[in-house]
mmCIF file of C-alpha atoms in Angstrom:
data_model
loop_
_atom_site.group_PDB
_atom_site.id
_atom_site.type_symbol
_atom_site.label_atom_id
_atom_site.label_comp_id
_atom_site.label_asym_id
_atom_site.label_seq_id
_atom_site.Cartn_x
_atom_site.Cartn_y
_atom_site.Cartn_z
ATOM 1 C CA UNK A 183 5.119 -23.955 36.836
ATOM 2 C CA UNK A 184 8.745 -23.970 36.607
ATOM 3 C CA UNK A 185 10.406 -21.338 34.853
ATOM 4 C CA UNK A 186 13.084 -22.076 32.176
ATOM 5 C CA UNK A 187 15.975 -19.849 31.396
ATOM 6 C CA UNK A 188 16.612 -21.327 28.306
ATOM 7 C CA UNK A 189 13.757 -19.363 26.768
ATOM 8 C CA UNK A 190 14.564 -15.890 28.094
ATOM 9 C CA UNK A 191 17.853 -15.870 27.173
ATOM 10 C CA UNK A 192 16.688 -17.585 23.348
ATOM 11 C CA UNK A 193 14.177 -14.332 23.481
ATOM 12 C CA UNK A 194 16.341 -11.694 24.594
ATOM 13 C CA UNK A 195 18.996 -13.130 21.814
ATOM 14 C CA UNK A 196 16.340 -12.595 19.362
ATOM 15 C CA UNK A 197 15.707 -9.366 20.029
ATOM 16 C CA UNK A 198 19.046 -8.469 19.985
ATOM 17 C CA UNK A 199 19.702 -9.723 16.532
ATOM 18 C CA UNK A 200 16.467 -7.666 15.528
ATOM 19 C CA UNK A 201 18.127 -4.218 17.380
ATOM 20 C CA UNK A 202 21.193 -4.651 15.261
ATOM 21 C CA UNK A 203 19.578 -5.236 12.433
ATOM 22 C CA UNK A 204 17.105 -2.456 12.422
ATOM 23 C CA UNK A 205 19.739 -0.339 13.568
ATOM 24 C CA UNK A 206 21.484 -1.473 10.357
ATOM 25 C CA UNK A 207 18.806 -0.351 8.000
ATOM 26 C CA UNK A 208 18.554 3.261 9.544
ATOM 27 C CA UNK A 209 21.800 3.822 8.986
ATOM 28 C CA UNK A 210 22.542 2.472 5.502
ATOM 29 C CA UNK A 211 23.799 5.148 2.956
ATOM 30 C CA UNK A 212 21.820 5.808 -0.447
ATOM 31 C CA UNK A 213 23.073 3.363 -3.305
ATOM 32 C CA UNK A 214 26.041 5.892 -4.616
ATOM 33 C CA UNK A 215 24.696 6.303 -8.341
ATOM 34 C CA UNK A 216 21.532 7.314 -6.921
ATOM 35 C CA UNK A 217 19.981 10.169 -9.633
ATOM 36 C CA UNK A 218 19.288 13.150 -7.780
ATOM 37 C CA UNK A 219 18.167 15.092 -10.651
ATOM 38 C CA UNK A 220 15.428 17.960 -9.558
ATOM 39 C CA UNK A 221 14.189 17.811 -14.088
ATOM 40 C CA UNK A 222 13.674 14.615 -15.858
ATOM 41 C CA UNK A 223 11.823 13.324 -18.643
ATOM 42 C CA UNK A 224 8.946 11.307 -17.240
ATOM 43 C CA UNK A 225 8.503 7.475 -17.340
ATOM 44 C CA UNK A 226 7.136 6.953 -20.666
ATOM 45 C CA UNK A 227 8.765 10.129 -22.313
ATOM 46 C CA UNK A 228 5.349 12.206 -22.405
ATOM 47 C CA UNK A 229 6.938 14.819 -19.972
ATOM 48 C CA UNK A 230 9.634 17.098 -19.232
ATOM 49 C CA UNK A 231 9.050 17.325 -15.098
ATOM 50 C CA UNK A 232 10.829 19.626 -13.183
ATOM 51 C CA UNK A 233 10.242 20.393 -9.202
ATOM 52 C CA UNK A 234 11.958 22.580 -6.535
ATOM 53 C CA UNK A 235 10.786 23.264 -2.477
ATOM 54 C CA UNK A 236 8.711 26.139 -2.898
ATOM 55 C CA UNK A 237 10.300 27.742 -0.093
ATOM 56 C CA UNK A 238 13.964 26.855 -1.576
ATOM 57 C CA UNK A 239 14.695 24.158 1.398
ATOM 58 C CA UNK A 240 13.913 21.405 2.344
ATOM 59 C CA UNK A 241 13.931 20.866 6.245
ATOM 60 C CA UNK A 242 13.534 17.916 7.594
ATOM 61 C CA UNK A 243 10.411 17.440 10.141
ATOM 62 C CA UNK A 244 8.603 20.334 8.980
ATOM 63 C CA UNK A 245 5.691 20.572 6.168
ATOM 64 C CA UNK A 246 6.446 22.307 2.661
ATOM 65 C CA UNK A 247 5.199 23.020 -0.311
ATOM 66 C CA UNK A 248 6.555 22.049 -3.859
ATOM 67 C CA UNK A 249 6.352 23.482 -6.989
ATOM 68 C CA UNK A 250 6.151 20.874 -9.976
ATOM 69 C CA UNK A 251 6.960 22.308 -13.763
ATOM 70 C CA UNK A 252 5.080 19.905 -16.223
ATOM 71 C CA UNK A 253 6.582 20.748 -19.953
ATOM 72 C CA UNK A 254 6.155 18.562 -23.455
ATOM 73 C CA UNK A 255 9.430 17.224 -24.347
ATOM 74 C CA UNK A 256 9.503 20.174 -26.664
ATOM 75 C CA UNK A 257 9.300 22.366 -23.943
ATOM 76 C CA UNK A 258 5.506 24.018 -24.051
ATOM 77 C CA UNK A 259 4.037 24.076 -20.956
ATOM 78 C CA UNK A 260 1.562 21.699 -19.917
ATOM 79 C CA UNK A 261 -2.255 23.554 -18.469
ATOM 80 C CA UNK A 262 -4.534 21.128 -17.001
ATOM 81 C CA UNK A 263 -2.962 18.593 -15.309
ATOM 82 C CA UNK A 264 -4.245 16.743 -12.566
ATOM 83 C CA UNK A 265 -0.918 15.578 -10.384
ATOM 84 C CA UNK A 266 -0.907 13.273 -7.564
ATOM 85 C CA UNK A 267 1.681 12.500 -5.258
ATOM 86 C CA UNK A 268 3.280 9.280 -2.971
ATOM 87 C CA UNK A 269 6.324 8.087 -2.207
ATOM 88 C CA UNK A 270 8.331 7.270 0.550
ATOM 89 C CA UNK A 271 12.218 5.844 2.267
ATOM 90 C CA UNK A 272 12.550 2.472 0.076
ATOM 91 C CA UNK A 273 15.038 1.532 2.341
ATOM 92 C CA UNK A 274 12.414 1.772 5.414
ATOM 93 C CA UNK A 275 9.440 0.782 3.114
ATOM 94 C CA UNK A 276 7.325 3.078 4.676
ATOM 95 C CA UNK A 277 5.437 6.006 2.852
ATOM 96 C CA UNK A 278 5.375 9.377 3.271
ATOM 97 C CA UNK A 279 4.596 10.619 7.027
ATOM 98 C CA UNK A 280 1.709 13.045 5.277
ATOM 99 C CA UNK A 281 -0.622 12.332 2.379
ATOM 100 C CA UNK A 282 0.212 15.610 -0.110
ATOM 101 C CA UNK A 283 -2.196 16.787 -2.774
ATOM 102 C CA UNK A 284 -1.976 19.151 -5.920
ATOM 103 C CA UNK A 285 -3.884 22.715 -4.487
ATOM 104 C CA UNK A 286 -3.325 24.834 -7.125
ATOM 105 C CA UNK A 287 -2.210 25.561 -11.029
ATOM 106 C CA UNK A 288 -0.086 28.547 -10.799
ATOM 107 C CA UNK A 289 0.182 28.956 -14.725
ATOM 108 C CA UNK A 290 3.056 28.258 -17.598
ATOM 109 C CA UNK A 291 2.747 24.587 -16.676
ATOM 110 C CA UNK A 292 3.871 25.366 -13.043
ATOM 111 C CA UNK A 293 1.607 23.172 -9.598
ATOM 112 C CA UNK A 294 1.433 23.178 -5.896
ATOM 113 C CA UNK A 295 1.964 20.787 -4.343
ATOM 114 C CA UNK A 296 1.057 21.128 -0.172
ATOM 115 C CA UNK A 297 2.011 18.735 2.578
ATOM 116 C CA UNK A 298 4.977 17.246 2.362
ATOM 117 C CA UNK A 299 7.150 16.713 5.361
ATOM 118 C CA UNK A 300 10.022 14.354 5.404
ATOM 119 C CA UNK A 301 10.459 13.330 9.562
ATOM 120 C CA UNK A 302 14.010 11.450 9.627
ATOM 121 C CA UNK A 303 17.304 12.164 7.164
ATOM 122 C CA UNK A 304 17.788 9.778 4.507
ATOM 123 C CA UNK A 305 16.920 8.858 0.992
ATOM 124 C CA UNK A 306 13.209 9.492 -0.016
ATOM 125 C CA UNK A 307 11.219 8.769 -3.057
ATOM 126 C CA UNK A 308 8.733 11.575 -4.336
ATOM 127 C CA UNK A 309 6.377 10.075 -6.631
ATOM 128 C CA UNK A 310 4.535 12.171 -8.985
ATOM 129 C CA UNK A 311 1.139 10.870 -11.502
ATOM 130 C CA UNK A 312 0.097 12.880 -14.334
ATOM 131 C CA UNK A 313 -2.780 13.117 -16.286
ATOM 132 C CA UNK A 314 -3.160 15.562 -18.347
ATOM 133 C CA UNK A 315 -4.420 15.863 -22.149
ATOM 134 C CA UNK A 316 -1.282 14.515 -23.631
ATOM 135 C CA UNK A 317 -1.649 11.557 -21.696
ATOM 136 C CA UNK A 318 -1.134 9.569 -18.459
ATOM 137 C CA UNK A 319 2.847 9.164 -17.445
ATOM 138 C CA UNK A 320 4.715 9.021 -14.026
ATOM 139 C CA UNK A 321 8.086 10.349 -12.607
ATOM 140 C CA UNK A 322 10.287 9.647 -9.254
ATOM 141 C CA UNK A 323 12.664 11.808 -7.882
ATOM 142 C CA UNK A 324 14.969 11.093 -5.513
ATOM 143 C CA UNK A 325 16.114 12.938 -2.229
ATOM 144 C CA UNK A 326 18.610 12.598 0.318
ATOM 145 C CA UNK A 327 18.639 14.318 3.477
#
């Protein structure tokens, strides 16, 4: 068997062109008019959703808790909900790193929500379902570390 160069150096072009370009995508900013809004009414308008790191900051690479504030539009607070969570770097497409889950209903419309951890900078989704008497409804928030 004889070898031929012509297909190394075709390979190691190829993988050169995929370096660059996955170096590319790690280092793209966030689109600029990205919302970065921590309240916002919810998809369909059912919601007033609020959240904040339970702990007041977020660092990256470790696990943290969230607490989301579920309101009518009017501004009573919302008892009951079920909440679950996804998300994920939708410039990566990859998800989150952990799989977090509502543990507990802290009152006045107020949820935990445990095990998040975001393990590189950049700009994540946090995805958020509701259910809850007044209906189904959905919100994203964006973050940027």
């Amino acid at each position: 068997m004889i070898f031929n160069w012509r297909y190394l150096v075709a390979i190691i072009g190829i993988a050169a062109i995929a370096a660059i370009a996955f170096s590319k995508m790690h280092m793209a900013p966030p689109p600029s008019e990205l919302d970065l809004a921590r309240s916002k009414p919810s998809e369909k308008g059912v919601y007033a959703v609020s959240i904040e790191p339970e702990a007041g900051e977020v660092k990256q690479g470790e696990l943290h808790n969230w607490i989301v504030s579920v309101k009518t539009p009017d501004g009573k607070a919302v008892d009951g909900a079920k909440i679950s969570v996804d998300g994920g770097m939708p410039q990566h497409g990859h998800g989150l790193p952990t799989a977090p889950q509502m543990t507990g209903e802290l009152g006045e419309g107020r949820y935990r929500i445990e095990g998040v951890k975001f393990n590189m900078g950049g700009w994540w989704e946090l995805k958020f379902a509701i259910s809850a008497p007044q209906g189904d409804d959905h919100v994203v928030f964006n973050l940027v570390l």
